[in-house]
Amino acid sequence: MKKVKFRDIIGKQSTLAILVLLVLLLSVTTPSFRTVGNMVNILKQVSMIGIISCGMTLVVISGCLDLSVGSVFSLLNVIIISLQQRSNLLAITVAIIVAVLIGLFNGGIITAFDMNSIIVTLGSLSLIGGLALLYTNGAIIHGISDTWFSVIGKGRVFGIPVHVLVFLFIALIYQILLTGTSFGKKIRYVGVNPEAARIAGIRTGKIRTLTFIISSLSVAVAAIIYSSRMVTGSPVTGVGYEFSAITALVVGGISLRGGSGSIFGTIIGVLILAVIVNALTLYNVPFSIQNIVKGFLIIIAIIADIRARREIEF
Amino acid sequence: MSSEKLRSFVIEHRMLFIVIAVGIVLSLLSRHFFSVENIVSILTNMSVEGSMVIGMALVIFLGEIDLSVGSVMALATTLSVLLQNYGVVVGVFAGLSGGLIAGLVNGVLITKLKLPSIAVTLGTMILINGVVFALTGEHTIAGSNSSFLLISQTQIFGIPLPIIFFVVLVAVFEVIIQKSLFGRNVFAVGGNATASRLFGIKVERVRISCFALSGFLSGVAGVLLAGKINTASGNLGGSGTLILVITAVLLGGISLRGGEGSVTRAIEGILLLMILNNGMVLMRISSFVQDVIRGSLLILVLAIEAVNVRRKKYL
């Protein structure tokens, strides 16, 4: 009896257990890991990819996938920096409008034609990436620092970076959206069984399109933070972000089949990846090996997810 | 040929007529287009992506997808470049077996563990890309054996070896898919896997074979690429390659739902894309615009397919 209970807890929070074990193990073995500076560093590094992953989580729970986030990030980055020279407010406004339009485009055509979201967004990955390159003609552009805009990326409140607070705020809002509202419930229903959801009167197309808009908007927030922190815009900054986000989701136990998952899981996934990358960097493991580790993690996590589901089914 | 037969041929191979129309327009726009050198260069380039298209078509006939083709190609190129100082044969063999093993891993993971192919190949795509970066040490490395370039430079009756090889490859796979028991099983599994199992078809074996073949053909593409450029880097076979290959199969009017299609039609798709690419280069259209066009084309083709599927459903 007792044993079963223990297994249930581990089963439900297995990703959290892995994260805790990982941190404990590294703290014991690696002195440079357990410093406060390093911990803050990890948190600082996760805020942008964390925000993007939180947005992606809603898309995945609704049964789709958004591969275009990396290109959207690059495009918004160069748009913000180019307009920031004129006005900060204008830059932010335009970035948000463009993000909404991109989300509307992705979600709109996927749901209108009932198409495979992975392949459509693979198309928009190329399309939007090309637009970002065209926008600056492939060049890196520079913005203006030392305005109120830089507070977003560089400022601190009670010693905590503003962008980390933004990340936590967004995570909280999305978690409430998912668990406490009827919209969140509908996202789950659509993900579990779109056909049944449609028959039950849920407008599946509208729900899915909204998740794509939320995903692009999250990317906009991340791009604003990045632009504010780096004050440069490059049309290739976001290359590969889509895979980092997907890896984080899968590691965090969000099923790519849709219907299940939580923001909490995503955050754990983001943190596990960040801790692993941090440890690999501390041990001077080259970047390429880090990609191999990520690939392995995805496959292991997918296998674990399917196994867990099968146990529930039978 | 009766008029009925002719009509169905025209409908079936409509892409071929689009290819001819685009070819005529391009020869009017650029006088470099309709030259022997240019046509040969289009076809030589096509042998690389075309090999991957054959593999992707097989997997799509099953109703599955292989996102790892570009990474597997890069892996094969890298292995060929790294191991060619032991001889051309060793280099070729290394590339081909690297591709085959990668494909087998995909197939076994997907069938034995019953995992969705789109998720597994997404994972192996990232994983293999990491392996390529690790093997090349994040640099562009050049091959040490210059006779490896003979793969692309050898000509038979004035036709480069890759083109001849590719034509044979297409013919062999078209015959296998249309005439052999294996081909019939592929379409049966793609049409209805459960029914196929009840009919006694070894569904798992068919699935593993298709993914293994897709990996092997990506290996062929990688070796052909190594024979042409004889350099390797982690930047090879990115999402651009994957987009090109999937778009080609869809242009051939082959449904992602599986169960129907032909290799020739997929090849007509890649032929159109290669000609368009060539045309864009000849007309000095910026590579950024080419990215935009490629992405839009994929989305457009997907939309057309979706509309067709819907129309069939309600007829």
XYZ file of C-alpha atoms in Angstrom:
629
model
C 0.000 0.000 0.000
C 2.683 2.392 1.079
C 4.838 1.412 -1.867
C 2.087 2.081 -4.387
C 1.523 5.532 -2.941
C 5.197 6.374 -3.184
C 5.236 5.228 -6.807
C 2.192 7.339 -7.566
C 3.875 10.447 -6.243
C 7.074 9.729 -8.145
C 5.068 8.888 -11.264
C 3.175 12.149 -11.164
C 6.118 14.364 -10.304
C 8.881 12.295 -11.866
C 10.253 15.252 -13.809
C 10.456 17.341 -10.634
C 12.242 14.439 -8.927
C 14.733 14.271 -11.809
C 15.372 18.019 -11.546
C 15.941 17.858 -7.772
C 18.235 14.838 -8.091
C 20.162 16.528 -10.886
C 20.673 19.722 -8.853
C 21.673 17.774 -5.723
C 24.092 15.596 -7.657
C 25.737 18.558 -9.370
C 25.913 20.570 -6.148
C 27.814 17.753 -4.477
C 30.167 16.990 -7.355
C 30.780 20.440 -8.824
C 31.769 23.336 -6.541
C 31.365 25.904 -9.327
C 27.755 24.764 -9.839
C 26.463 25.459 -6.340
C 27.433 29.143 -6.226
C 24.633 31.687 -5.987
C 26.018 33.479 -9.038
C 25.686 30.348 -11.138
C 22.119 29.693 -9.968
C 21.086 33.253 -10.860
C 22.839 32.765 -14.198
C 20.739 29.679 -14.950
C 17.535 31.563 -14.129
C 18.617 34.484 -16.302
C 19.244 32.156 -19.213
C 15.891 30.384 -19.009
C 13.556 33.385 -18.999
C 13.379 33.886 -22.794
C 13.182 30.252 -23.856
C 10.873 29.699 -20.879
C 8.387 32.314 -22.100
C 8.474 30.852 -25.625
C 7.999 27.323 -24.236
C 5.026 28.405 -22.101
C 3.303 29.773 -25.215
C 4.145 26.630 -27.154
C 2.664 24.521 -24.329
C -0.848 25.824 -25.063
C -0.420 25.011 -28.775
C 0.781 21.487 -27.985
C -2.001 20.789 -25.478
C -4.508 21.758 -28.191
C -2.939 19.028 -30.365
C -0.734 21.125 -32.693
C 2.902 22.190 -32.849
C 4.437 25.570 -33.760
C 7.798 25.202 -35.490
C 7.875 28.834 -36.638
C 8.748 30.388 -33.245
C 12.482 30.685 -33.996
C 11.887 32.651 -37.198
C 9.199 34.772 -35.538
C 11.711 35.612 -32.802
C 14.298 36.725 -35.380
C 11.788 38.798 -37.354
C 10.437 40.546 -34.260
C 13.974 41.140 -32.989
C 15.018 43.019 -36.150
C 11.686 44.894 -36.327
C 11.982 46.044 -32.700
C 15.600 47.183 -33.046
C 14.967 49.036 -36.320
C 11.923 50.884 -34.941
C 13.442 51.421 -31.513
C 15.659 54.091 -33.077
C 12.477 56.100 -33.655
C 10.348 55.260 -30.653
C 10.359 52.492 -28.041
C 6.607 52.464 -27.776
C 6.208 52.192 -31.541
C 8.637 49.270 -31.630
C 6.745 47.341 -28.957
C 3.348 48.086 -30.503
C 4.404 47.006 -33.992
C 6.020 43.830 -32.623
C 2.805 42.868 -30.852
C 0.678 43.589 -33.931
C 2.987 41.550 -36.174
C 2.959 38.690 -33.647
C -0.848 38.626 -33.582
C -0.964 38.619 -37.387
C 1.531 35.732 -37.604
C -0.427 33.709 -35.038
C -3.629 34.437 -36.934
C -1.967 33.353 -40.188
C -0.548 30.088 -38.802
C -3.605 29.138 -36.798
C -6.065 30.404 -39.392
C -4.791 28.366 -42.318
C -4.103 25.254 -40.241
C -7.635 25.169 -38.883
C -9.417 26.449 -42.000
C -8.026 23.609 -44.132
C -7.542 21.102 -41.297
C -3.835 20.774 -42.187
C -0.894 19.179 -40.396
C 0.444 21.942 -38.142
C 4.035 20.658 -38.130
C 4.412 20.855 -41.894
C 2.550 24.164 -42.250
C 4.726 25.813 -39.600
C 7.805 24.261 -41.224
C 6.700 26.301 -44.252
C 6.224 29.461 -42.186
C 9.612 28.829 -40.534
C 11.190 29.287 -43.964
C 8.779 32.039 -45.030
C 9.184 34.206 -41.909
C 12.919 33.456 -41.652
C 13.292 34.732 -45.221
C 11.295 37.866 -44.347
C 13.603 38.535 -41.370
C 16.679 38.229 -43.623
C 15.043 40.460 -46.244
C 14.149 43.086 -43.629
C 17.791 43.834 -42.778
C 19.229 42.388 -45.997
C 21.059 39.825 -43.886
C 22.858 42.444 -41.789
C 23.064 42.858 -38.025
C 21.558 46.153 -36.844
C 22.049 48.157 -33.672
C 19.577 50.019 -31.497
C 19.841 52.741 -28.864
C 20.602 51.809 -25.288
C 20.037 53.745 -22.048
C 16.349 54.503 -22.419
C 13.485 53.209 -20.295
C 13.374 50.320 -22.785
C 16.581 48.818 -21.371
C 14.925 48.330 -17.965
C 13.015 45.313 -19.371
C 16.158 43.380 -20.155
C 18.659 44.806 -17.703
C 16.698 46.181 -14.752
C 16.317 44.545 -11.353
C 13.623 44.649 -8.692
C 14.823 43.645 -5.198
C 17.857 42.123 -6.894
C 15.792 39.910 -9.200
C 16.100 40.636 -12.933
C 12.923 42.154 -14.407
C 12.793 39.587 -17.223
C 12.772 36.702 -14.742
C 9.779 38.326 -13.048
C 8.092 38.733 -16.445
C 8.688 35.015 -17.096
C 7.183 33.991 -13.745
C 4.228 36.339 -14.268
C 3.503 34.910 -17.727
C 3.836 31.344 -16.455
C 1.360 32.107 -13.662
C -1.141 33.730 -16.049
C -0.971 30.794 -18.493
C -1.336 28.254 -15.706
C -4.464 30.067 -14.470
C -5.708 30.266 -18.066
C -5.234 26.509 -18.459
C -6.690 25.261 -15.190
C -9.065 27.968 -14.056
C -10.945 29.091 -17.166
C -13.342 27.494 -19.620
C -10.929 28.447 -22.404
C -8.281 26.233 -20.777
C -10.730 23.370 -20.487
C -11.641 23.735 -24.153
C -7.947 23.656 -25.153
C -7.674 20.269 -23.427
C -10.865 18.901 -24.969
C -9.745 19.934 -28.450
C -6.384 18.264 -27.840
C -7.840 15.001 -26.558
C -10.376 14.560 -29.339
C -11.050 17.377 -31.818
C -13.925 15.518 -33.466
C -15.750 14.971 -30.171
C -15.034 18.557 -29.130
C -16.588 19.817 -32.348
C -19.691 17.703 -31.826
C -19.921 18.987 -28.247
C -20.213 22.500 -29.688
C -16.663 23.757 -29.125
C -15.364 25.901 -31.973
C -12.106 23.971 -32.351
C -10.725 26.222 -35.078
C -11.152 29.315 -32.936
C -9.546 27.659 -29.879
C -6.544 26.428 -31.842
C -6.066 29.760 -33.641
C -6.098 31.526 -30.271
C -3.348 29.211 -28.976
C -1.231 30.061 -32.029
C -1.775 33.793 -31.363
C -0.762 33.284 -27.716
C 2.341 31.409 -28.893
C 3.418 34.266 -31.212
C 2.651 36.841 -28.523
C 4.870 34.948 -26.087
C 7.623 35.036 -28.688
C 7.052 38.809 -28.956
C 7.613 39.206 -25.200
C 10.806 37.131 -25.422
C 11.974 39.193 -28.416
C 11.315 42.446 -26.530
C 13.427 41.164 -23.606
C 16.219 40.063 -25.940
C 16.224 43.338 -27.896
C 16.279 45.336 -24.686
C 19.159 43.291 -23.268
C 21.365 42.985 -26.359
C 20.381 46.220 -28.196
C 21.197 44.456 -31.467
C 18.994 42.809 -34.038
C 20.092 39.871 -36.171
C 17.865 38.021 -38.648
C 19.179 34.673 -37.389
C 19.022 35.093 -33.579
C 16.103 32.727 -33.196
C 17.437 29.865 -35.322
C 16.925 26.619 -33.397
C 14.684 28.120 -30.675
C 11.801 25.950 -31.875
C 13.771 22.808 -31.108
C 14.939 24.077 -27.721
C 11.317 24.807 -26.814
C 10.066 21.419 -28.060
C 12.849 19.642 -26.166
C 11.897 21.502 -22.988
C 8.241 20.556 -23.416
C 8.919 16.903 -24.104
C 11.372 16.638 -21.208
C 8.792 18.344 -18.997
C 6.336 15.564 -19.797
C 4.013 17.452 -22.162
C 2.711 14.860 -24.619
C 3.130 15.834 -28.269
C -0.150 14.002 -28.917
C -1.989 16.820 -27.185
C -4.637 16.885 -24.510
C -2.391 16.829 -21.465
C 0.347 18.821 -19.808
C 0.803 21.852 -17.608
C 2.849 25.036 -17.487
C 4.474 23.665 -14.329
C 5.745 20.675 -16.327
C 7.118 22.967 -19.019
C 9.011 25.051 -16.458
C 10.523 21.900 -14.953
C 11.534 20.824 -18.469
C 13.119 24.206 -19.198
C 15.018 24.062 -15.886
C 16.238 20.471 -16.414
C 17.625 21.443 -19.817
C 19.200 24.630 -18.474
C 20.872 22.747 -15.606
C 22.208 20.086 -17.988
C 23.522 22.697 -20.448
C 25.039 24.633 -17.552
C 26.783 21.535 -16.210
C 28.062 20.570 -19.673
C 29.428 24.096 -20.100
C 31.084 23.999 -16.669
C 32.800 20.766 -17.716
C 33.829 22.369 -21.043
C 31.807 19.924 -23.131
C 31.554 21.318 -26.691
C 28.287 22.748 -28.005
C 27.822 19.883 -30.472
C 27.695 17.247 -27.736
C 25.017 19.361 -26.053
C 22.847 18.901 -29.168
C 23.363 15.142 -29.025
C 22.278 15.155 -25.392
C 19.163 17.160 -26.331
C 18.274 14.682 -29.096
C 18.653 11.730 -26.721
C 16.540 13.493 -24.104
C 13.728 14.038 -26.615
C 13.668 10.386 -27.630
C 13.878 9.093 -24.051
C 11.147 11.496 -22.945
C 8.863 10.473 -25.823
C 9.340 6.795 -24.959
C 8.682 7.483 -21.275
C 5.536 9.438 -22.121
C 4.095 6.661 -24.285
C 4.924 4.042 -21.641
C 3.190 6.074 -18.958
C 0.092 6.459 -21.124
C -0.071 2.769 -21.872
C -0.007 1.991 -18.154
C -2.992 4.274 -17.668
C -4.857 2.730 -20.593
C -4.562 -0.866 -19.452
C -3.328 5.037 -76.712
C -7.058 5.580 -76.397
C -8.378 9.030 -75.525
C -9.499 7.796 -72.112
C -6.016 6.529 -71.328
C -4.453 9.749 -72.602
C -6.784 11.782 -70.414
C -5.899 9.875 -67.260
C -2.197 10.128 -68.135
C -2.490 13.913 -68.455
C -4.310 14.200 -65.130
C -1.917 11.835 -63.397
C 1.200 13.589 -64.688
C -0.070 17.177 -64.747
C 3.119 18.228 -62.946
C 5.114 17.229 -66.045
C 3.184 19.755 -68.145
C 3.711 22.449 -65.527
C 7.437 21.617 -65.629
C 7.448 22.076 -69.423
C 5.484 25.335 -69.191
C 7.823 26.739 -66.525
C 10.786 25.586 -68.628
C 9.493 27.486 -71.674
C 8.885 30.663 -69.630
C 12.368 30.452 -68.112
C 14.054 29.950 -71.499
C 12.295 33.091 -72.727
C 13.352 35.053 -69.626
C 16.985 33.905 -69.545
C 19.047 32.743 -72.475
C 21.294 30.748 -70.123
C 18.458 28.479 -69.047
C 18.028 26.299 -72.120
C 21.673 25.299 -72.514
C 23.130 21.812 -72.209
C 25.398 22.839 -69.299
C 22.523 24.318 -67.335
C 20.159 21.364 -67.868
C 22.945 18.950 -66.892
C 23.680 20.990 -63.784
C 19.985 21.004 -62.776
C 19.792 17.230 -63.182
C 23.060 16.627 -61.309
C 21.833 18.746 -58.409
C 18.525 16.942 -58.551
C 20.128 13.540 -58.024
C 20.960 14.525 -54.424
C 17.567 15.832 -53.286
C 15.792 13.408 -55.622
C 17.196 10.370 -53.804
C 15.763 11.717 -50.568
C 12.437 12.362 -52.307
C 12.169 8.663 -53.224
C 12.686 7.696 -49.571
C 10.274 10.328 -48.284
C 7.673 9.163 -50.840
C 7.931 5.564 -49.555
C 7.383 6.725 -45.982
C 4.487 8.988 -46.990
C 2.837 6.098 -48.906
C 2.680 4.452 -45.476
C 0.945 7.515 -44.041
C 4.024 8.312 -41.941
C 6.700 11.007 -42.229
C 10.495 11.181 -41.854
C 11.734 14.576 -40.643
C 15.305 13.320 -40.236
C 16.195 13.011 -43.959
C 18.294 16.209 -44.087
C 20.285 15.331 -40.963
C 20.849 11.764 -42.182
C 22.120 13.131 -45.509
C 24.547 15.415 -43.643
C 25.695 12.431 -41.556
C 26.386 10.367 -44.678
C 28.299 13.233 -46.314
C 30.384 13.679 -43.167
C 31.177 9.954 -42.886
C 32.152 9.853 -46.574
C 34.416 12.877 -46.195
C 36.029 11.606 -42.985
C 36.656 8.011 -44.078
C 37.625 8.553 -47.716
C 41.357 8.529 -46.990
C 40.951 4.760 -46.589
C 39.776 4.687 -50.195
C 36.778 5.807 -52.227
C 34.953 2.505 -51.650
C 35.311 2.794 -47.880
C 34.012 6.374 -48.004
C 30.985 5.385 -50.084
C 30.297 2.361 -47.894
C 30.567 4.448 -44.711
C 28.064 6.993 -46.012
C 25.558 4.397 -47.182
C 25.731 2.292 -44.028
C 25.466 5.395 -41.825
C 22.235 6.272 -43.621
C 20.905 2.728 -43.430
C 21.611 2.438 -39.695
C 19.954 5.787 -38.979
C 16.896 4.668 -40.950
C 16.778 1.329 -39.127
C 16.920 3.104 -35.760
C 13.991 5.298 -36.812
C 12.014 2.303 -38.044
C 12.638 0.154 -34.971
C 11.792 2.975 -32.536
C 8.581 3.761 -34.437
C 7.296 0.211 -34.904
C 8.596 -1.725 -31.909
C 7.799 0.985 -29.362
C 4.697 2.140 -31.295
C 5.768 5.804 -31.242
C 4.497 8.505 -33.630
C 6.931 8.877 -36.546
C 6.740 12.664 -36.539
C 7.943 12.841 -32.918
C 10.645 10.174 -33.230
C 12.152 11.615 -36.410
C 12.052 15.097 -34.879
C 14.207 13.677 -32.081
C 16.597 11.805 -34.369
C 16.851 14.882 -36.609
C 18.198 16.965 -33.683
C 20.288 14.063 -32.376
C 21.961 13.316 -35.718
C 22.558 17.009 -36.345
C 24.451 17.021 -33.040
C 26.463 13.972 -34.122
C 27.413 15.730 -37.386
C 28.525 18.844 -35.472
C 30.565 16.633 -33.140
C 32.211 14.752 -36.030
C 33.112 17.938 -37.915
C 34.184 19.756 -34.759
C 31.880 22.641 -35.728
C 34.068 23.475 -38.745
C 33.818 22.907 -42.470
C 36.154 20.035 -43.233
C 37.456 19.101 -46.659
C 37.957 15.565 -47.959
C 41.542 14.348 -48.318
C 41.015 12.012 -51.257
C 40.540 13.973 -54.488
C 39.495 10.880 -56.440
C 36.246 10.958 -54.446
C 35.180 13.774 -56.771
C 35.209 11.229 -59.614
C 31.725 10.232 -58.434
C 30.363 13.453 -59.901
C 32.983 14.030 -62.596
C 32.862 10.664 -64.360
C 30.808 10.773 -67.550
C 29.332 7.955 -69.582
C 28.433 9.009 -73.165
C 28.732 12.599 -71.931
C 26.192 12.100 -69.147
C 27.474 12.558 -65.575
C 27.392 9.414 -63.431
C 25.025 10.826 -60.742
C 22.306 11.436 -63.345
C 22.537 7.886 -64.746
C 22.606 6.452 -61.247
C 19.604 8.527 -60.227
C 17.527 7.514 -63.263
C 18.249 3.844 -62.500
C 17.315 4.407 -58.870
C 13.967 5.964 -59.814
C 13.211 3.150 -62.280
C 14.071 0.426 -59.758
C 11.960 1.942 -57.003
C 9.027 2.661 -59.299
C 9.003 -0.990 -60.397
C 9.304 -2.204 -56.787
C 6.472 0.061 -55.650
C 4.099 -0.647 -58.561
C 4.811 -4.270 -59.412
C 6.208 -6.135 -56.426
C 4.431 -7.684 -53.463
C 6.360 -5.316 -51.189
C 4.945 -2.312 -53.047
C 1.415 -3.636 -52.763
C 1.968 -4.194 -49.038
C 3.221 -0.616 -48.600
C 0.019 0.810 -50.098
C -2.104 -1.652 -48.149
C -0.515 -0.655 -44.836
C -0.798 3.027 -45.765
C -4.464 2.591 -46.668
C -5.507 0.612 -43.612
C -2.953 -0.892 -41.241
C -5.455 -2.858 -39.162
C -7.052 -4.500 -42.199
C -3.596 -5.278 -43.598
C -2.660 -7.032 -40.378
C -5.827 -9.115 -40.567
C -4.935 -10.057 -44.136
C -1.655 -11.454 -42.878
C 0.665 -8.659 -44.012
C 3.641 -8.260 -41.690
C 2.890 -4.574 -41.006
C 5.884 -4.002 -38.732
C 8.317 -5.423 -41.250
C 6.897 -3.222 -44.025
C 7.170 -0.128 -41.814
C 10.746 -0.841 -40.696
C 11.753 -1.539 -44.328
C 10.372 1.793 -45.535
C 12.123 3.805 -42.823
C 15.354 1.857 -43.414
C 15.069 2.556 -47.150
C 14.430 6.236 -46.460
C 17.584 6.349 -44.325
C 19.549 4.445 -46.959
C 18.389 6.778 -49.750
C 19.327 9.805 -47.626
C 22.699 8.068 -47.326
C 22.840 7.841 -51.133
C 22.058 11.569 -51.290
C 24.818 12.280 -48.795
C 27.398 10.278 -50.746
C 26.391 11.986 -54.014
C 26.719 15.365 -52.293
C 30.144 14.410 -50.930
C 31.110 13.368 -54.465
C 30.158 16.840 -55.664
C 31.451 19.239 -52.984
C 33.723 16.901 -50.953
C 33.302 18.995 -47.809
C 31.244 18.408 -44.713
C 29.810 20.684 -42.034
C 27.011 20.718 -39.495
C 25.173 23.304 -41.568
C 24.372 20.805 -44.320
C 20.849 19.421 -44.613
C 19.036 22.034 -42.555
C 15.320 22.724 -42.547
C 15.607 24.035 -46.130
C 16.388 20.538 -47.402
C 13.521 19.020 -45.453
C 11.079 21.633 -46.787
C 12.236 20.983 -50.356
C 11.794 17.213 -50.060
C 8.338 17.324 -48.430
C 7.126 19.989 -50.893
C 8.295 17.827 -53.810
C 6.270 14.813 -52.683
C 3.181 16.961 -52.061
C 3.588 18.659 -55.462
C 3.347 15.186 -56.970
C -0.227 15.139 -55.676
C 0.607 12.494 -53.077
C -1.556 12.656 -49.956
C 0.042 12.756 -46.510
C -2.686 10.329 -45.427
C -0.914 7.560 -47.315
C -2.181 4.610 -49.320
C -1.605 6.003 -52.807
C 0.956 7.651 -55.083
C 3.866 6.874 -57.355
C 7.607 7.513 -57.244
C 7.575 9.165 -60.686
C 5.032 11.748 -59.577
C 7.160 12.677 -56.562
C 10.184 13.019 -58.870
C 8.187 15.311 -61.164
C 7.614 17.443 -58.052
C 11.329 17.747 -57.263
C 12.066 18.422 -60.953
C 9.747 21.440 -60.856
C 11.329 22.698 -57.622
C 14.886 22.315 -58.974
C 13.958 24.172 -62.171
C 12.331 26.954 -60.142
C 15.453 27.144 -57.927
C 17.657 27.344 -60.979
C 15.436 29.999 -62.514
C 15.552 32.089 -59.346
C 19.353 31.891 -59.300
C 19.593 32.792 -63.011
C 17.313 35.776 -62.474
C 19.458 36.832 -59.507
C 16.621 36.657 -57.010
C 18.073 37.020 -53.517
C 18.358 33.820 -51.481
C 16.213 35.491 -48.812
C 13.359 35.843 -51.297
C 13.912 32.213 -52.292
C 13.345 31.191 -48.641
C 10.102 33.153 -48.628
C 8.958 31.593 -51.913
C 9.823 28.060 -50.780
C 7.926 28.435 -47.506
C 4.884 29.940 -49.247
C 4.927 27.206 -51.884
C 4.866 24.475 -49.212
C 1.898 26.093 -47.474
C 0.109 26.597 -50.806
C 0.612 22.973 -51.862
C -0.624 21.784 -48.458
C -3.745 23.913 -48.840
C -4.440 22.495 -52.301
C -4.041 18.955 -50.963
C -6.362 19.696 -48.052
C -9.027 21.069 -50.404
C -8.715 17.971 -52.609
C -9.090 15.652 -49.640
C -12.165 17.532 -48.493
C -13.711 17.379 -51.961
C -13.140 13.611 -52.153
C -14.679 13.187 -48.715
C -17.966 14.814 -49.722
C -18.283 13.325 -53.208
